[in-house]
PDB file of C-alpha atoms in Angstrom:
ATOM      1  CA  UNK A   2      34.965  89.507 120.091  1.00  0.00           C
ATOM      2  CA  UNK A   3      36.885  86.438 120.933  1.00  0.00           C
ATOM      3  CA  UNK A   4      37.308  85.471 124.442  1.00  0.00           C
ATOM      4  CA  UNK A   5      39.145  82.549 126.544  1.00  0.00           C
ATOM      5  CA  UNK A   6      38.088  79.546 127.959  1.00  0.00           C
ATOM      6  CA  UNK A   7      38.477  81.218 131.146  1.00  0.00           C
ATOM      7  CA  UNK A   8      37.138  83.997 130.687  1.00  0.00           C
ATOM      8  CA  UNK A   9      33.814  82.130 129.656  1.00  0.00           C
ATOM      9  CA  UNK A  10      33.786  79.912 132.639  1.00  0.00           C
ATOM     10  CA  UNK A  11      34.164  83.459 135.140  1.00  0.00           C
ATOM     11  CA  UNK A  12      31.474  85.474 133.086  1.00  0.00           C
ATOM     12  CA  UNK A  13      28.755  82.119 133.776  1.00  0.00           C
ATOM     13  CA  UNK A  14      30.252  81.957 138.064  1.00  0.00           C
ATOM     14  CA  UNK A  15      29.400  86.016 137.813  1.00  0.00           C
ATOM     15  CA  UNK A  16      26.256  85.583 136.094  1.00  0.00           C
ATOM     16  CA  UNK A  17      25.469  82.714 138.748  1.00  0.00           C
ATOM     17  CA  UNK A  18      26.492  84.778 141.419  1.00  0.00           C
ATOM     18  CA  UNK A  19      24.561  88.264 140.201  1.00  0.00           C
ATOM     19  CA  UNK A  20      21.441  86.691 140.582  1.00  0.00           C
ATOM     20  CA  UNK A  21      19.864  87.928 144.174  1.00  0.00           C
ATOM     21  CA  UNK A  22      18.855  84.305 145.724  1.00  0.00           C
ATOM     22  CA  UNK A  23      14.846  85.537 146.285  1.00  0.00           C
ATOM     23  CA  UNK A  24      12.406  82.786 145.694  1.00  0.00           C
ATOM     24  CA  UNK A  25       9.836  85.055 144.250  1.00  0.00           C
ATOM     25  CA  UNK A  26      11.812  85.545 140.844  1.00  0.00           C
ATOM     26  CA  UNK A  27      11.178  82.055 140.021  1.00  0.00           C
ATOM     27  CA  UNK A  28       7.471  82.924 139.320  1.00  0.00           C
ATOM     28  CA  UNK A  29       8.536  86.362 137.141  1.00  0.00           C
ATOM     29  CA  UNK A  30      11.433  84.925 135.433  1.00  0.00           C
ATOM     30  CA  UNK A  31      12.451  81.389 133.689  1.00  0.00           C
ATOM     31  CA  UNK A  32      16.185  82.213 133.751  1.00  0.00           C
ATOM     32  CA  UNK A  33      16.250  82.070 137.084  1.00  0.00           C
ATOM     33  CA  UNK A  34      15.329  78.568 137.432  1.00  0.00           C
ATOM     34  CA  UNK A  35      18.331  77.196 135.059  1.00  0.00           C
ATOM     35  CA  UNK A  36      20.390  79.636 137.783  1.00  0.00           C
ATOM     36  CA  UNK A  37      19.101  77.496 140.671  1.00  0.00           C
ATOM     37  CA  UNK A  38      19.913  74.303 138.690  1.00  0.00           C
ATOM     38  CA  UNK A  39      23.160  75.637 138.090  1.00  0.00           C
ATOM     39  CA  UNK A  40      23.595  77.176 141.483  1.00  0.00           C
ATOM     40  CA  UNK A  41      22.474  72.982 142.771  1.00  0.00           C
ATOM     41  CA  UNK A  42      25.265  71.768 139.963  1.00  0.00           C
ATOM     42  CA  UNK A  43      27.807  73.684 141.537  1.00  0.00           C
ATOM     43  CA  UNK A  44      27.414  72.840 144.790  1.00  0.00           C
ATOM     44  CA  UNK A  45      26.391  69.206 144.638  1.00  0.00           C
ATOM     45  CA  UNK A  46      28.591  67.530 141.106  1.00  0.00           C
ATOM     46  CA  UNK A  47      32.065  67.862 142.820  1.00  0.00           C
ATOM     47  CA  UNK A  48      31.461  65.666 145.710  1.00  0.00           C
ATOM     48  CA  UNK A  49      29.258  63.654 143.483  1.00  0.00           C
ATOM     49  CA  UNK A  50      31.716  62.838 140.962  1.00  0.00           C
ATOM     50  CA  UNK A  51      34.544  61.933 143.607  1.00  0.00           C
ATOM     51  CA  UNK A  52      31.675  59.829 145.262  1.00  0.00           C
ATOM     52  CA  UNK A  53      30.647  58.210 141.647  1.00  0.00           C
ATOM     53  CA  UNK A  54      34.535  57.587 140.725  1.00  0.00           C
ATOM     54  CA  UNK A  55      35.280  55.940 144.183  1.00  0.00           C
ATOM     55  CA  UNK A  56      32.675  54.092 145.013  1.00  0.00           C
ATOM     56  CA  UNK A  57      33.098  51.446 142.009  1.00  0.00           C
ATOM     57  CA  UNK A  58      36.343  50.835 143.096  1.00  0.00           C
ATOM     58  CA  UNK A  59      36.051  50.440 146.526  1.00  0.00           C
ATOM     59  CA  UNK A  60      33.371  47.848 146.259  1.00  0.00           C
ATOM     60  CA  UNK A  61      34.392  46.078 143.118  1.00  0.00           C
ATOM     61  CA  UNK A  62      38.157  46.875 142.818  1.00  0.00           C
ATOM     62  CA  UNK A  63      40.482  48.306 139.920  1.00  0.00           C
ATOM     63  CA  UNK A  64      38.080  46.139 136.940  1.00  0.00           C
ATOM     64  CA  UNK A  65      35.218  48.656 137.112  1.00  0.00           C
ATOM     65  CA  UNK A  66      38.226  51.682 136.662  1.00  0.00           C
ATOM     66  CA  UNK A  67      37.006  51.971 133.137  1.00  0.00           C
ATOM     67  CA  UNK A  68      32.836  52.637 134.328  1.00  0.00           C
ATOM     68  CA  UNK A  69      33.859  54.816 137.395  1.00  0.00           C
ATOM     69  CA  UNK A  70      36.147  57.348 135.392  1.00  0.00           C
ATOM     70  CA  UNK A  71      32.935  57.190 132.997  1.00  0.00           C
ATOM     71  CA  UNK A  72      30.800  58.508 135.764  1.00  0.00           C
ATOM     72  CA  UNK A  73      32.668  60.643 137.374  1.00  0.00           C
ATOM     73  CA  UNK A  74      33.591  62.671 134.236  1.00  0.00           C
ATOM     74  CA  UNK A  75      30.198  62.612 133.499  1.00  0.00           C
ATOM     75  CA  UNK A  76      28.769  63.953 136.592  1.00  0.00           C
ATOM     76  CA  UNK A  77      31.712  66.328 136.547  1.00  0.00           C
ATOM     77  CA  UNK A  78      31.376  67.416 132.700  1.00  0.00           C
ATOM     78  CA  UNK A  79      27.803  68.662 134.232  1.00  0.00           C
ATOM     79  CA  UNK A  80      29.669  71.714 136.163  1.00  0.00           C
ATOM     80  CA  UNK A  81      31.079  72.795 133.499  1.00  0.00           C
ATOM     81  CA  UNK A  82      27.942  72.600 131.188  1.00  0.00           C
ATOM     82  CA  UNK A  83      26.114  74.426 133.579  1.00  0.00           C
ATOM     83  CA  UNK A  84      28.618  77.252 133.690  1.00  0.00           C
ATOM     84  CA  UNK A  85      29.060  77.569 129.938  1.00  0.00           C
ATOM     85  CA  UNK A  86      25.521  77.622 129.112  1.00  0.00           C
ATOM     86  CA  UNK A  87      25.018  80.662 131.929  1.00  0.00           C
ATOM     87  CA  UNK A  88      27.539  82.185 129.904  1.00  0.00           C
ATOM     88  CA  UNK A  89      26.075  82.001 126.754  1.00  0.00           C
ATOM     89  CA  UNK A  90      22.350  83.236 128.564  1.00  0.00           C
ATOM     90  CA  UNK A  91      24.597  86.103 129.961  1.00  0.00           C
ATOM     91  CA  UNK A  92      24.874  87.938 126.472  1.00  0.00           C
ATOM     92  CA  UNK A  93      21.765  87.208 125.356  1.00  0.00           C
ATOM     93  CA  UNK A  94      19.491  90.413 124.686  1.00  0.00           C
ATOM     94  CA  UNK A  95      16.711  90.662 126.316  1.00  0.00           C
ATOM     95  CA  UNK A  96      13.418  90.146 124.848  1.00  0.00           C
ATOM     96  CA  UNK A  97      11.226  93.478 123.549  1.00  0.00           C
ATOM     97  CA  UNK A  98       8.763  92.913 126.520  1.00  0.00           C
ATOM     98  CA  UNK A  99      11.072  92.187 129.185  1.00  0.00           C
ATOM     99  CA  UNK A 100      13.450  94.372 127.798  1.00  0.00           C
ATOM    100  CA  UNK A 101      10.792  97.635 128.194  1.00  0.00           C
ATOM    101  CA  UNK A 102      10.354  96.162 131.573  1.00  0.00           C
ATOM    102  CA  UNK A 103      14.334  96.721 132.145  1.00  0.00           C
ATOM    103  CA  UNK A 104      14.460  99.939 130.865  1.00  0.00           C
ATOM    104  CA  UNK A 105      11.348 101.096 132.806  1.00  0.00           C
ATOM    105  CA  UNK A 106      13.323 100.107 136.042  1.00  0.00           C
ATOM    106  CA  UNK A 107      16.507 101.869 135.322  1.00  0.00           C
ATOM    107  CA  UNK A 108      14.367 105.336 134.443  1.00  0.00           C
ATOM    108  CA  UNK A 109      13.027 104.898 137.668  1.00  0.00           C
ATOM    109  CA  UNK A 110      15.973 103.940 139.881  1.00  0.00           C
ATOM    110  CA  UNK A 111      17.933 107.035 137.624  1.00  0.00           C
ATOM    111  CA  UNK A 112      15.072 109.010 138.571  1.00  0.00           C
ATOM    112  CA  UNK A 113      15.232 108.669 142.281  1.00  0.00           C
ATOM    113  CA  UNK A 114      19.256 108.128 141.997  1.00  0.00           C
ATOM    114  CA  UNK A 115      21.330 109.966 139.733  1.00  0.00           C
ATOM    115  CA  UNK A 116      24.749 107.865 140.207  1.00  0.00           C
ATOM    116  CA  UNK A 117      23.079 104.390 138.802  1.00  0.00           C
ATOM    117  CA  UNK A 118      24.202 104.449 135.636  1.00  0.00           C
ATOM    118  CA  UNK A 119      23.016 100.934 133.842  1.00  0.00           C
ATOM    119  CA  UNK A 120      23.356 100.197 130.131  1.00  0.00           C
ATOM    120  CA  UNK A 121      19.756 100.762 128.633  1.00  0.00           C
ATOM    121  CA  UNK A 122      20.697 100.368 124.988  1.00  0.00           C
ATOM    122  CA  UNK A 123      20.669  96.675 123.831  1.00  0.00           C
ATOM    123  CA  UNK A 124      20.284  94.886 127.685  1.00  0.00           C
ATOM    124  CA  UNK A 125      21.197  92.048 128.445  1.00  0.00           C
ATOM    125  CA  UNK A 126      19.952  88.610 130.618  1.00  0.00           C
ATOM    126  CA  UNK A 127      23.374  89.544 132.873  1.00  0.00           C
ATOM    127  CA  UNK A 128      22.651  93.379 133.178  1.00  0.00           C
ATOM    128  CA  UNK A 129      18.794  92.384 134.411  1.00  0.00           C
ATOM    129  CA  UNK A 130      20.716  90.216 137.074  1.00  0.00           C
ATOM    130  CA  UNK A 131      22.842  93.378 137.818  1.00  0.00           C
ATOM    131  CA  UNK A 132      19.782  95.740 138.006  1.00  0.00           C
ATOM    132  CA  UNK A 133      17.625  92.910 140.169  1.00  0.00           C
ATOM    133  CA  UNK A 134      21.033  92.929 142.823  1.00  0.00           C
ATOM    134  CA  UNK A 135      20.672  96.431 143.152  1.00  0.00           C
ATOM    135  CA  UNK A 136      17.219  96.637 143.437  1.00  0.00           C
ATOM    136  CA  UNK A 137      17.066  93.725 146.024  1.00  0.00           C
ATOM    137  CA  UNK A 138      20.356  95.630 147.329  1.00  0.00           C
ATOM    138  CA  UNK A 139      18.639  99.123 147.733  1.00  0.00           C
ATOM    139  CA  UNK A 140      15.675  97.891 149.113  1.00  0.00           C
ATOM    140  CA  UNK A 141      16.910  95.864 152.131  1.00  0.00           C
TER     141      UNK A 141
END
């Protein structure tokens, strides 16, 4: 299955995105603390790289052009790392343990909720995002 660029980059600003922003995950799961990196990236390497492009130039003029397009494409290249590698932990399977632990939680929400219908064959890091959402979702 071969998909776009773009389609890449949307599937790692969903998985980003799916993840409910509780504090306690970060003590149950390690993905979640490469989503707050990510979730810093994004917020914080845009106005850094304009910041790290101008700011040679203003002070030292046109010369330094060459080291402040070298940092600011640097600092910017680091969004789009972050969202390509949350796309690539996206389709990863689970593993055995926590994926047990996944389909433990969908019999139960299926139990108490017949219209939740998540994927428990072959689960994913981005459907235990999905069911974690609706969990957080259901219980606020």
């Amino acid at each position: 299955m071969q998909q776009s660029i773009l389609e890449t980059y949307k599937r790692g600003l969903d998985y980003i995105d799916t993840w409910p922003n509780k504090p306690e995950l970060i003590n149950y799961f390690p993905q979640y603390k490469a989503v707050l990196t990510s979730r810093f990236v994004l917020r914080y390497a845009p106005p850094l790289a304009v910041l790290a492009f101008t700011l040679p130039l203003l002070l030292h003029g046109v010369e330094q052009l060459k080291y402040a397009l070298f940092y600011g494409l640097f600092i910017a290249s680091m969004l789009v790392q972050a969202v390509f590698f949350m796309s690539n932990q996206a389709k990863l399977l689970l593993p055995p343990s926590l994926a047990k632990w996944y389909r433990d939680g969908v019999e139960k929400l299926q139990a108490v909720n017949d219209e939740v219908n998540f994927t428990a064959q072959k689960p994913t890091f981005f459907d235990l995002a999905k069911l974690l959402r609706y969990s957080y979702n259901q219980s606020a």
